[in-house]
Short mmCIF file of C-alpha atoms and ligand atoms in Angstrom, two decimals:
data_model
loop_
_atom_site.label_atom_id
_atom_site.label_comp_id
_atom_site.label_asym_id
_atom_site.label_seq_id
_atom_site.Cartn_x
_atom_site.Cartn_y
_atom_site.Cartn_z
CA UNK A 300 63.67 -183.88 28.65
CA UNK A 301 61.06 -181.61 30.12
CA UNK A 302 60.10 -178.57 28.66
CA UNK A 303 61.36 -176.45 31.87
CA UNK A 304 64.90 -177.97 31.95
CA UNK A 305 65.37 -177.32 28.48
CA UNK A 306 64.50 -173.73 28.91
CA UNK A 307 66.74 -173.60 32.02
CA UNK A 308 69.59 -174.85 29.94
CA UNK A 309 69.15 -172.34 27.41
CA UNK A 310 69.36 -169.51 29.93
CA UNK A 311 72.76 -170.69 31.26
CA UNK A 312 75.71 -168.55 29.88
CA UNK A 313 77.47 -170.47 27.19
CA UNK A 314 81.02 -169.12 28.26
CA UNK A 315 82.31 -167.95 31.57
CA UNK A 316 82.07 -164.21 32.40
CA UNK A 317 85.33 -162.18 32.52
CA UNK A 318 84.61 -161.23 35.97
CA UNK A 319 82.17 -162.42 38.77
CA UNK A 320 78.85 -160.69 38.53
CA UNK A 321 78.65 -157.03 39.16
CA UNK A 322 75.36 -156.90 40.83
CA UNK A 323 75.42 -155.13 44.05
CA UNK A 324 74.69 -157.86 46.57
CA UNK A 325 76.18 -159.10 49.89
CA UNK A 326 78.99 -160.85 48.03
CA UNK A 327 80.14 -157.62 46.24
CA UNK A 328 79.99 -155.10 48.97
CA UNK A 329 83.75 -154.84 49.23
CA UNK A 330 84.01 -154.36 45.65
CA UNK A 331 81.24 -151.79 45.79
CA UNK A 332 83.03 -149.77 48.39
CA UNK A 333 86.42 -149.97 46.49
CA UNK A 334 84.78 -148.95 43.13
CA UNK A 335 82.77 -145.98 44.55
CA UNK A 336 86.08 -144.90 46.38
CA UNK A 337 87.98 -144.81 43.19
CA UNK A 338 85.17 -142.93 41.46
CA UNK A 339 84.83 -140.48 44.44
CA UNK A 340 88.76 -139.93 44.37
CA UNK A 341 88.75 -139.14 40.56
CA UNK A 342 85.91 -136.77 40.63
CA UNK A 343 87.33 -135.15 43.61
CA UNK A 344 90.47 -134.51 41.68
CA UNK A 345 88.56 -132.96 38.90
CA UNK A 346 86.87 -130.61 41.38
CA UNK A 347 90.34 -129.59 42.91
CA UNK A 348 91.64 -128.74 39.38
CA UNK A 349 88.84 -127.61 36.98
CA UNK A 350 88.84 -123.99 36.51
CA UNK A 351 86.77 -123.37 33.41
CA UNK A 352 83.06 -124.46 32.52
CA UNK A 353 84.12 -126.19 29.30
CA UNK A 354 86.72 -128.30 27.83
CA UNK A 355 86.59 -126.40 24.60
CA UNK A 356 86.35 -129.55 22.76
CA UNK A 357 84.26 -129.29 19.55
CA UNK A 358 81.32 -131.35 18.71
CA UNK A 359 83.15 -133.14 15.95
CA UNK A 360 86.02 -134.16 18.25
CA UNK A 361 83.73 -135.47 20.89
CA UNK A 362 81.53 -137.33 18.42
CA UNK A 363 84.41 -139.30 17.01
CA UNK A 364 85.69 -139.98 20.53
CA UNK A 365 82.19 -141.35 21.16
CA UNK A 366 81.81 -143.27 17.81
CA UNK A 367 85.07 -145.05 18.59
CA UNK A 368 83.72 -146.94 21.53
CA UNK A 369 82.56 -150.42 21.14
CA UNK A 370 79.18 -151.18 22.88
CA UNK A 371 78.91 -154.74 21.70
CA UNK A 372 82.17 -156.13 22.47
CA UNK A 373 83.58 -158.05 25.58
CA UNK A 374 83.30 -156.14 28.84
CA UNK A 375 86.50 -154.39 30.14
CA UNK A 376 85.59 -154.51 33.80
CA UNK A 377 83.97 -151.92 36.13
CA UNK A 378 87.07 -150.16 37.11
CA UNK A 379 88.28 -149.44 33.51
CA UNK A 380 84.77 -148.59 32.33
CA UNK A 381 84.55 -145.90 35.22
CA UNK A 382 88.02 -144.63 34.27
CA UNK A 383 86.89 -144.51 30.64
CA UNK A 384 83.94 -142.53 31.61
CA UNK A 385 85.95 -140.15 33.62
CA UNK A 386 88.01 -139.51 30.60
CA UNK A 387 85.18 -139.22 28.22
CA UNK A 388 82.34 -137.55 30.26
CA UNK A 389 84.07 -135.79 33.24
CA UNK A 390 86.87 -134.27 31.22
CA UNK A 391 84.38 -132.93 28.83
CA UNK A 392 81.49 -132.16 31.06
CA UNK A 393 80.12 -128.71 31.51
CA UNK A 394 80.84 -127.52 35.08
CA UNK A 395 78.36 -125.53 36.90
CA UNK A 396 80.29 -124.60 40.14
CA UNK A 397 82.99 -122.73 38.50
CA UNK A 398 82.48 -118.94 38.41
CA UNK A 399 82.80 -118.78 34.60
CA UNK A 400 79.51 -120.64 34.35
CA UNK A 401 76.59 -118.08 34.31
CA UNK A 402 74.40 -119.40 31.40
CA UNK A 403 71.38 -121.41 32.32
CA UNK A 404 69.33 -122.37 35.57
CA UNK A 405 71.88 -125.10 36.61
CA UNK A 406 73.23 -125.00 39.95
CA UNK A 407 76.31 -126.32 42.07
CA UNK A 408 75.01 -129.04 44.40
CA UNK A 409 75.27 -129.51 47.94
CA UNK A 410 77.51 -132.14 49.64
CA UNK A 411 74.85 -133.86 51.72
CA UNK A 412 72.67 -134.25 48.68
CA UNK A 413 75.19 -135.57 46.44
CA UNK A 414 76.02 -138.17 49.07
CA UNK A 415 72.35 -139.00 49.59
CA UNK A 416 72.21 -139.53 45.79
CA UNK A 417 74.70 -142.26 46.10
CA UNK A 418 72.82 -143.78 49.01
CA UNK A 419 69.56 -143.92 47.16
CA UNK A 420 70.92 -145.03 43.92
CA UNK A 421 72.64 -147.91 45.74
CA UNK A 422 69.46 -149.22 47.61
CA UNK A 423 67.45 -148.36 44.39
CA UNK A 424 64.13 -147.55 46.26
CA UNK A 425 61.08 -146.85 44.26
CA UNK A 426 58.56 -144.73 46.17
CA UNK A 427 55.42 -145.82 44.24
CA UNK A 428 53.65 -148.02 46.93
CA UNK A 429 54.07 -148.13 50.55
CA UNK A 430 54.94 -152.01 50.39
CA UNK A 431 57.85 -151.18 48.26
CA UNK A 432 59.23 -148.59 50.89
CA UNK A 433 57.30 -147.63 53.79
CA UNK A 434 60.23 -145.54 55.35
CA UNK A 435 60.99 -143.76 52.07
CA UNK A 436 57.29 -143.01 51.53
CA UNK A 437 56.82 -141.74 54.99
CA UNK A 438 59.96 -139.43 54.63
CA UNK A 439 58.79 -138.15 51.28
CA UNK A 440 55.28 -137.45 52.54
CA UNK A 441 56.83 -135.64 55.62
CA UNK A 442 58.79 -133.47 53.14
CA UNK A 443 55.88 -132.72 50.89
CA UNK A 444 53.96 -131.71 54.01
CA UNK A 445 56.85 -129.44 55.01
CA UNK A 446 56.92 -127.82 51.58
CA UNK A 447 53.16 -127.42 51.62
CA UNK A 448 53.54 -125.66 55.00
CA UNK A 449 56.28 -123.43 53.71
CA UNK A 450 53.98 -122.15 51.00
CA UNK A 451 51.36 -121.40 53.61
CA UNK A 452 48.97 -124.21 52.66
CA UNK A 453 47.06 -126.09 55.40
CA UNK A 454 45.80 -129.59 54.35
CA UNK A 455 47.88 -129.42 51.23
CA UNK A 456 49.80 -132.39 49.65
CA UNK A 457 52.03 -133.09 46.77
CA UNK A 458 54.24 -135.43 44.78
CA UNK A 459 57.85 -135.33 43.85
CA UNK A 460 58.24 -135.18 39.90
CA UNK A 461 61.29 -135.31 37.59
CA UNK A 462 61.32 -131.54 37.01
CA UNK A 463 59.25 -128.29 36.60
CA UNK A 464 58.05 -129.52 33.16
CA UNK A 465 56.38 -132.43 34.60
CA UNK A 466 55.05 -130.65 37.63
CA UNK A 467 53.53 -128.05 35.41
CA UNK A 468 51.91 -130.81 33.27
CA UNK A 469 50.35 -132.48 36.21
CA UNK A 470 49.18 -129.33 37.63
CA UNK A 471 47.34 -128.33 34.48
CA UNK A 472 45.96 -131.80 34.29
CA UNK A 473 44.45 -131.73 37.72
CA UNK A 474 43.12 -128.33 36.64
CA UNK A 475 41.57 -129.56 33.61
CA UNK A 476 39.93 -132.51 35.35
CA UNK A 477 38.45 -130.35 37.97
CA UNK A 478 37.27 -127.81 35.38
CA UNK A 479 35.53 -130.59 33.28
CA UNK A 480 33.97 -132.32 36.40
CA UNK A 481 32.24 -128.97 37.04
CA UNK A 482 30.90 -128.11 33.69
CA UNK A 483 29.93 -130.07 30.55
CA UNK A 484 32.58 -128.29 28.74
CA UNK A 485 34.36 -129.86 25.70
CA UNK A 486 37.99 -129.85 25.40
CA UNK A 487 37.87 -127.34 22.78
CA UNK A 488 36.06 -124.83 25.07
CA UNK A 489 38.70 -124.98 27.55
CA UNK A 490 41.01 -121.84 28.28
CA UNK A 491 44.17 -121.29 30.23
CA UNK A 492 45.43 -117.68 31.04
CA UNK A 493 49.15 -117.04 31.24
CA UNK A 494 51.60 -114.58 29.73
CA UNK A 495 54.09 -114.60 26.85
CA UNK A 496 56.79 -114.91 29.34
CA UNK A 497 55.60 -118.30 31.00
CA UNK A 498 57.76 -121.40 30.56
CA UNK A 499 57.11 -123.16 27.16
CA UNK A 500 55.98 -126.37 29.11
CA UNK A 501 52.82 -124.52 29.82
CA UNK A 502 51.79 -124.06 26.34
CA UNK A 503 53.01 -127.76 25.65
CA UNK A 504 51.04 -129.22 28.47
CA UNK A 505 48.00 -127.42 27.07
CA UNK A 506 48.74 -129.18 23.82
CA UNK A 507 49.40 -132.52 25.27
CA UNK A 508 46.18 -132.37 27.40
CA UNK A 509 44.22 -132.04 24.30
CA UNK A 510 43.25 -128.45 24.49
CA UNK A 511 42.84 -126.38 21.20
CA UNK A 512 45.57 -124.17 19.87
CA UNK A 513 43.24 -121.21 20.76
CA UNK A 514 43.21 -122.43 24.61
CA UNK A 515 46.15 -120.37 25.70
CA UNK A 516 45.36 -116.72 26.19
CA UNK A 517 48.30 -114.57 26.68
CA UNK A 518 47.27 -111.76 29.14
CA UNK A 519 49.04 -108.31 28.82
CA UNK A 520 51.82 -107.58 30.94
CA UNK A 521 53.87 -104.61 32.63
CA UNK A 522 56.99 -103.39 30.64
CA UNK A 523 59.00 -106.01 32.53
CA UNK A 524 56.77 -108.97 31.46
CA UNK A 525 54.86 -109.32 34.82
CA UNK A 526 51.14 -110.12 34.39
CA UNK A 527 48.86 -107.05 34.52
CA UNK A 528 46.07 -107.99 37.06
CA UNK A 529 43.64 -105.56 35.52
CA UNK A 530 44.32 -107.02 32.01
CA UNK A 531 43.54 -110.34 33.46
CA UNK A 532 40.27 -109.19 35.05
CA UNK A 533 39.43 -107.48 31.56
CA UNK A 534 40.26 -110.75 29.65
CA UNK A 535 38.16 -112.91 32.02
CA UNK A 536 35.13 -110.46 31.56
CA UNK A 537 35.64 -110.46 27.81
CA UNK A 538 35.51 -114.39 27.79
CA UNK A 539 32.46 -114.63 29.80
CA UNK A 540 30.74 -111.87 27.63
CA UNK A 541 31.72 -112.99 24.23
CA UNK A 542 31.79 -116.78 24.39
CA UNK A 543 29.69 -117.98 27.30
CA UNK A 544 30.61 -121.77 26.55
CA UNK A 545 34.17 -121.09 27.26
CA UNK A 546 35.53 -122.64 30.68
CA UNK A 547 38.60 -121.34 32.41
CA UNK A 548 40.79 -124.34 33.40
CA UNK A 549 43.46 -122.08 35.18
CA UNK A 550 45.35 -119.03 35.32
CA UNK A 551 49.07 -120.07 35.33
CA UNK A 552 51.45 -117.37 36.54
CA UNK A 553 55.07 -117.49 36.88
CA UNK A 554 57.23 -116.69 40.09
CA UNK A 555 60.64 -116.08 38.42
CA UNK A 556 60.32 -116.15 34.58
CA UNK A 557 63.16 -118.05 32.97
CA UNK A 558 64.51 -115.01 30.97
CA UNK A 559 63.95 -112.02 33.16
CA UNK A 560 63.44 -113.74 36.73
CA UNK A 561 60.44 -111.46 37.32
CA UNK A 562 57.60 -112.52 39.47
CA UNK A 563 53.80 -111.91 38.26
CA UNK A 564 51.68 -110.07 41.00
CA UNK A 565 50.70 -113.27 43.10
CA UNK A 566 48.50 -111.49 45.69
CA UNK A 567 46.28 -109.43 43.34
CA UNK A 568 45.89 -112.36 40.93
CA UNK A 569 45.04 -114.76 43.77
CA UNK A 570 42.23 -112.55 44.73
CA UNK A 571 40.79 -112.40 40.99
CA UNK A 572 41.03 -116.20 40.85
CA UNK A 573 39.44 -116.63 44.43
CA UNK A 574 36.36 -114.38 43.24
CA UNK A 575 35.93 -116.38 40.13
CA UNK A 576 36.64 -119.63 41.57
CA UNK A 577 39.54 -120.34 39.18
CA UNK A 578 42.41 -122.62 39.65
CA UNK A 579 45.66 -120.68 40.27
CA UNK A 580 48.96 -122.43 39.29
CA UNK A 581 52.03 -120.72 40.45
CA UNK A 582 55.09 -122.03 38.54
CA UNK A 583 57.93 -121.34 41.09
CA UNK A 584 60.25 -123.60 39.48
CA UNK A 585 62.77 -120.87 39.64
CA UNK A 586 61.49 -118.65 42.46
CA UNK A 587 60.60 -121.54 44.68
CA UNK A 588 63.90 -120.97 46.62
CA UNK A 589 62.42 -117.64 48.04
CA UNK A 590 60.35 -119.65 50.39
CA UNK A 591 63.27 -119.91 52.71
CA UNK A 592 64.67 -116.56 52.13
CA UNK A 593 65.52 -114.49 55.05
CA UNK A 594 65.03 -111.30 53.23
CA UNK A 595 62.85 -111.91 50.05
CA UNK A 596 60.03 -114.20 50.91
CA UNK A 597 57.52 -111.39 50.80
CA UNK A 598 58.11 -111.50 46.90
CA UNK A 599 55.93 -114.63 47.28
CA UNK A 600 53.07 -113.16 49.24
CA UNK A 601 49.91 -114.48 48.10
CA UNK A 602 51.35 -117.73 46.88
CA UNK A 603 49.39 -119.40 49.91
CA UNK A 604 46.17 -118.64 48.01
CA UNK A 605 47.23 -120.77 45.01
CA UNK A 606 45.61 -124.12 44.00
CA UNK A 607 49.06 -125.59 42.93
CA UNK A 608 52.73 -124.63 42.89
CA UNK A 609 55.58 -125.96 40.98
CA UNK A 610 59.02 -126.02 42.95
CA UNK A 611 62.26 -127.03 41.34
CA UNK A 612 64.57 -128.24 44.05
CA UNK A 613 67.12 -128.89 41.47
CA UNK A 614 67.49 -125.16 40.77
CA UNK A 615 67.29 -122.80 43.73
CA UNK A 616 67.69 -125.42 46.61
CA UNK A 617 71.06 -126.64 44.96
CA UNK A 618 69.94 -130.32 44.62
CA UNK A 619 71.20 -132.75 42.11
CA UNK A 620 68.98 -133.36 39.15
CA UNK A 621 66.25 -134.60 39.50
CA UNK A 622 64.39 -133.00 42.21
CA UNK A 623 61.07 -131.04 41.79
CA UNK A 624 57.58 -131.03 43.27
CA UNK A 625 54.21 -130.23 42.51
CA UNK A 626 52.34 -129.09 45.65
CA UNK A 627 48.53 -128.53 45.87
CA UNK A 628 46.54 -126.70 48.34
CA UNK A 629 43.60 -129.03 48.51
CA UNK A 630 45.03 -132.65 49.02
CA UNK A 631 41.82 -134.08 47.42
CA UNK A 632 42.62 -132.48 44.10
CA UNK A 633 45.47 -135.02 43.60
CA UNK A 634 43.18 -137.97 43.37
CA UNK A 635 42.47 -137.21 39.80
CA UNK A 636 45.83 -138.58 39.11
CA UNK A 637 45.07 -141.90 40.54
CA UNK A 638 44.42 -145.28 38.63
CA UNK A 639 43.87 -148.84 39.77
CA UNK A 640 45.76 -151.73 38.74
CA UNK A 641 45.38 -155.24 40.22
CA UNK A 642 48.99 -155.95 40.47
CA UNK A 643 49.86 -152.55 42.22
CA UNK A 644 47.28 -150.67 44.18
CA UNK A 645 43.75 -152.54 43.83
CA UNK A 646 40.88 -150.54 44.84
CA UNK A 647 39.81 -152.97 47.53
CA UNK A 648 42.99 -153.08 49.31
CA UNK A 649 43.49 -149.32 49.42
CA UNK A 650 40.01 -149.00 50.89
CA UNK A 651 40.39 -152.12 53.26
CA UNK A 652 43.98 -151.72 54.72
CA UNK A 653 45.43 -148.33 54.25
CA UNK A 654 43.24 -145.07 54.25
CA UNK A 655 46.19 -143.26 52.92
CA UNK A 656 46.81 -143.74 49.25
CA UNK A 657 50.07 -144.84 47.69
CA UNK A 658 52.18 -142.34 46.06
CA UNK A 659 51.67 -143.78 42.85
CA UNK A 660 48.00 -142.74 43.13
CA UNK A 661 49.18 -139.12 43.28
CA UNK A 662 51.83 -139.38 40.54
CA UNK A 663 52.12 -139.60 36.82
CA UNK A 664 55.00 -141.85 37.12
CA UNK A 665 55.05 -145.38 38.46
CA UNK A 666 58.60 -146.38 39.43
CA UNK A 667 60.11 -143.24 40.90
CA UNK A 668 63.18 -142.14 42.23
CA UNK A 669 63.61 -141.34 46.07
CA UNK A 670 64.76 -137.86 45.17
CA UNK A 671 63.29 -136.62 48.33
CA UNK A 672 66.09 -138.01 50.32
CA UNK A 673 68.54 -135.56 48.86
CA UNK A 674 66.44 -132.51 50.22
CA UNK A 675 65.88 -134.28 53.32
CA UNK A 676 69.56 -134.65 54.14
CA UNK A 677 70.23 -131.15 53.09
CA UNK A 678 67.76 -129.56 55.45
CA UNK A 679 69.06 -131.72 58.08
CA UNK A 680 72.54 -130.91 57.47
CA UNK A 681 72.40 -127.23 56.79
CA UNK A 682 69.16 -126.14 58.29
CA UNK A 683 66.50 -124.44 56.11
CA UNK A 684 67.56 -120.84 56.95
CA UNK A 685 70.98 -121.55 55.55
CA UNK A 686 69.58 -122.95 52.26
CA UNK A 687 67.45 -120.06 51.81
CA UNK A 688 70.31 -117.57 52.44
CA UNK A 689 72.33 -119.27 49.73
CA UNK A 690 69.81 -118.27 47.00
CA UNK A 691 69.46 -114.83 48.59
CA UNK A 692 73.23 -114.36 48.21
CA UNK A 693 72.84 -115.12 44.52
CA UNK A 694 70.07 -112.68 44.14
CA UNK A 695 72.28 -109.98 46.03
CA UNK A 696 75.09 -110.84 43.50
CA UNK A 697 72.82 -110.29 40.48
CA UNK A 698 71.81 -106.76 41.78
CA UNK A 699 75.58 -105.74 42.19
CA UNK A 700 76.63 -107.04 38.64
CA UNK A 701 73.59 -105.36 37.13
CA UNK A 702 74.90 -101.87 38.71
CA UNK A 703 78.44 -102.79 37.49
CA UNK A 704 77.03 -103.32 34.01
CA UNK A 705 75.01 -100.10 34.11
CA UNK A 706 78.07 -98.15 35.10
CA UNK A 707 80.19 -99.35 32.32
CA UNK A 708 79.75 -97.28 29.16
CA UNK A 709 80.40 -100.29 26.87
CA UNK A 710 77.56 -102.23 27.98
CA UNK A 711 73.64 -101.72 27.68
CA UNK A 712 71.49 -103.33 30.26
CA UNK A 713 67.99 -104.64 29.69
CA UNK A 714 65.15 -104.60 32.18
CA UNK A 715 65.38 -105.54 35.84
CA UNK A 716 65.09 -108.77 37.91
CA UNK A 717 63.40 -109.90 40.96
CA UNK A 718 65.84 -112.85 41.17
CA UNK A 719 69.25 -113.74 39.57
CA UNK A 720 69.41 -112.97 35.78
CA UNK A 721 70.92 -110.08 34.31
CA UNK A 722 70.33 -109.14 30.43
CA UNK A 723 72.78 -106.95 28.77
CA UNK A 724 74.80 -106.61 25.55
CA UNK A 725 78.02 -105.20 24.39
CA UNK A 726 76.97 -101.85 22.82
CA UNK A 727 79.33 -98.91 23.33
CA UNK A 728 78.18 -95.34 22.37
CA UNK A 729 78.17 -95.07 18.66
CA UNK A 730 77.56 -98.76 17.94
CA UNK A 731 74.11 -99.11 16.33
CA UNK A 732 71.57 -101.55 17.34
CA UNK A 733 71.83 -103.74 14.33
CA UNK A 734 75.61 -104.31 14.90
CA UNK A 735 75.06 -104.93 18.36
CA UNK A 736 72.29 -107.47 17.86
CA UNK A 737 74.69 -109.26 15.42
CA UNK A 738 77.51 -109.53 17.83
CA UNK A 739 75.25 -111.39 20.44
CA UNK A 740 75.47 -114.90 19.11
CA UNK A 741 79.05 -114.30 17.85
CA UNK A 742 80.16 -113.37 21.37
CA UNK A 743 78.42 -116.29 22.95
CA UNK A 744 79.87 -118.89 20.48
CA UNK A 745 83.36 -117.67 20.92
CA UNK A 746 83.18 -117.86 24.64
CA UNK A 747 81.68 -121.19 24.32
CA UNK A 748 84.48 -122.51 21.96
CA UNK A 749 86.95 -121.12 24.27
CA UNK A 750 85.57 -123.20 27.22
CA UNK A 751 86.31 -120.23 29.55
CA UNK A 752 83.06 -118.97 30.22
CA UNK A 753 79.46 -119.60 29.37
CA UNK A 754 76.59 -117.04 29.02
CA UNK A 755 73.28 -117.53 27.57
CA UNK A 756 71.39 -115.38 25.06
CA UNK A 757 67.73 -114.61 24.43
CA UNK A 758 65.48 -111.95 23.11
CA UNK A 759 63.54 -109.41 25.18
CA UNK A 760 61.12 -106.92 23.65
CA UNK A 761 62.61 -107.74 20.22
CA UNK A 762 66.26 -107.03 21.42
CA UNK A 763 68.79 -109.64 21.33
CA UNK A 764 70.84 -109.85 24.24
CA UNK A 765 73.25 -111.95 26.41
CA UNK A 766 72.12 -113.23 29.79
CA UNK A 767 73.63 -114.21 32.89
CA UNK A 768 71.72 -116.66 35.00
CA UNK A 769 73.48 -116.58 38.38
CA UNK A 770 72.93 -119.62 40.75
CA UNK A 771 76.28 -119.98 42.49
CA UNK A 772 76.51 -118.40 46.05
CA UNK A 773 80.23 -118.74 45.86
CA UNK A 774 80.66 -116.63 42.72
CA UNK A 775 81.91 -113.30 43.62
CA UNK A 776 81.41 -109.70 41.82
CA UNK A 777 85.08 -109.96 40.89
CA UNK A 778 84.69 -113.36 39.26
CA UNK A 779 81.78 -111.92 37.21
CA UNK A 780 83.83 -108.79 36.42
CA UNK A 781 86.27 -111.29 34.84
CA UNK A 782 83.37 -112.78 32.79
CA UNK A 783 82.42 -109.46 31.62
CA UNK A 784 85.96 -108.65 30.81
CA UNK A 785 86.08 -111.62 28.67
CA UNK A 786 82.83 -110.54 26.85
CA UNK A 787 84.26 -107.06 26.20
CA UNK A 788 87.65 -108.45 25.02
CA UNK A 789 85.67 -110.86 22.57
CA UNK A 790 83.42 -108.25 21.30
CA UNK A 791 86.16 -105.83 20.67
CA UNK A 792 88.18 -108.50 18.93
CA UNK A 793 85.11 -109.45 16.55
CA UNK A 794 84.41 -105.79 15.70
CA UNK A 795 88.28 -105.33 14.85
CA UNK A 796 88.04 -108.25 12.53
CA UNK A 797 85.10 -106.84 10.88
CA UNK A 798 86.87 -103.54 10.48
CA UNK A 799 89.59 -105.13 8.72
CA UNK A 800 87.29 -106.96 6.36
CA UNK A 801 85.36 -103.87 5.57
C1 LIG B 51 63.23 -124.44 34.50
C2 LIG B 51 61.91 -124.22 34.52
C3 LIG B 51 60.88 -124.99 34.15
C4 LIG B 51 61.13 -126.31 33.81
O1 LIG B 51 61.65 -127.08 34.78
P1 LIG B 51 62.50 -128.42 34.44
O2 LIG B 51 63.05 -128.95 35.81
O3 LIG B 51 63.54 -127.94 33.58
O4 LIG B 51 61.65 -129.59 33.74
C5 LIG B 51 59.48 -124.63 34.31
N1 LIG B 51 59.25 -123.28 34.69
C6 LIG B 51 60.21 -122.27 34.88
C7 LIG B 51 59.81 -120.90 35.18
C8 LIG B 51 61.60 -122.57 34.88
O5 LIG B 51 62.29 -121.97 35.02
#
């Protein structure tokens, strides 16, 4: 017996499968259609009936449900497995489309994008090289060109990524490479200017990129947390004066901070960066939706002078996770991400046959989802102006809800917003700061446990507060009045209980 036939025999299954193979192929097209219809029907039923963001099930209840599932036993078949997933996951999922959900930057998703998700998952395209999908690569590149043009870049380029975290990492990586190619600076000499309100991924990226713990310099802000351009100018001058070996990698500003939703002054900061030939990164993971806004686009004025921009389509473009992009103003800058491998994108082939590099040469990922299809179908289905108007409605709503809270003597409002967050806490006249602060996590936990509403919490200027993050254009002012009423009733109940105990 030859070695080969021995091995072949060893690979053959020793007992027949419970059902025919479940691979999606020509032979299973009918089953595929039936299975997906079943799943679509059950999820549609959930959407018809779900009223609250949470099921209210506790962590220990859910953990014991999960622990009871046998992952090593015989298969139960696709339909039963999906029915089980519906019971486990869909029944207990957190729903972002209901008005009671106002916690984090999660959005309800647009129909054409969800349908496109099924399409791209079934075909399972990977957009790493042209030969793996010419059409998908061309579509993704057209969309990146569209995004660059929306920003105001001429000759820009970009790459779809898994999220804002990855987009920010890649932006700082490209900036670091450029800074190091221009100078003989050591890693320890590199500096990044940002504010204390920038997303934590900026700080973590600096760490991942080998920068020193002193690399990140927090520039002073105005009372709302927006970077102060004069303070940036001063900090840059201090750096050159005091430590002449230090090299500035980038100024990383935020268009829509995660907590307050405020936008750093892009135009004046872009001028300072241009004067000093410094890479300006704009993290517009949250505020990127304003690119299409019919009334608020001017809040992003100056973004066209950035070197790189992060946009999360899975936030303010109402796309299913994941869908994000890093866009750069100078296409050449992306080449710092390229790396040649003989089995994928050999250097000689790139030069000989195709003047345009593969997407893998612009990405930190190799195998990569064709997320671009979702945004593509969205723009085609709704039109870009309609998408921009959706985020605009959410920002309008935040303004009205903030007014409602300001006019309510039982609540105290913190700060303002440029986008769609509202910071507040229950603090009627006579309730001291300390008691109001202690109530914040208690209210949030009670609401979470009831499953009826979800709000976030944070700390601004040392004050603990609750946070509404609005990303649902269908939520109304009345819906949010109901959420606020729930907060009020919960807070009063908690105070009454404390009064009894005292
Ligand atoms: C959400 C967010 C990020 C992180 O994006 P992910 O898609 O969650 O990785 C980065 N920056 C800002 C300002 C954000 O709001």
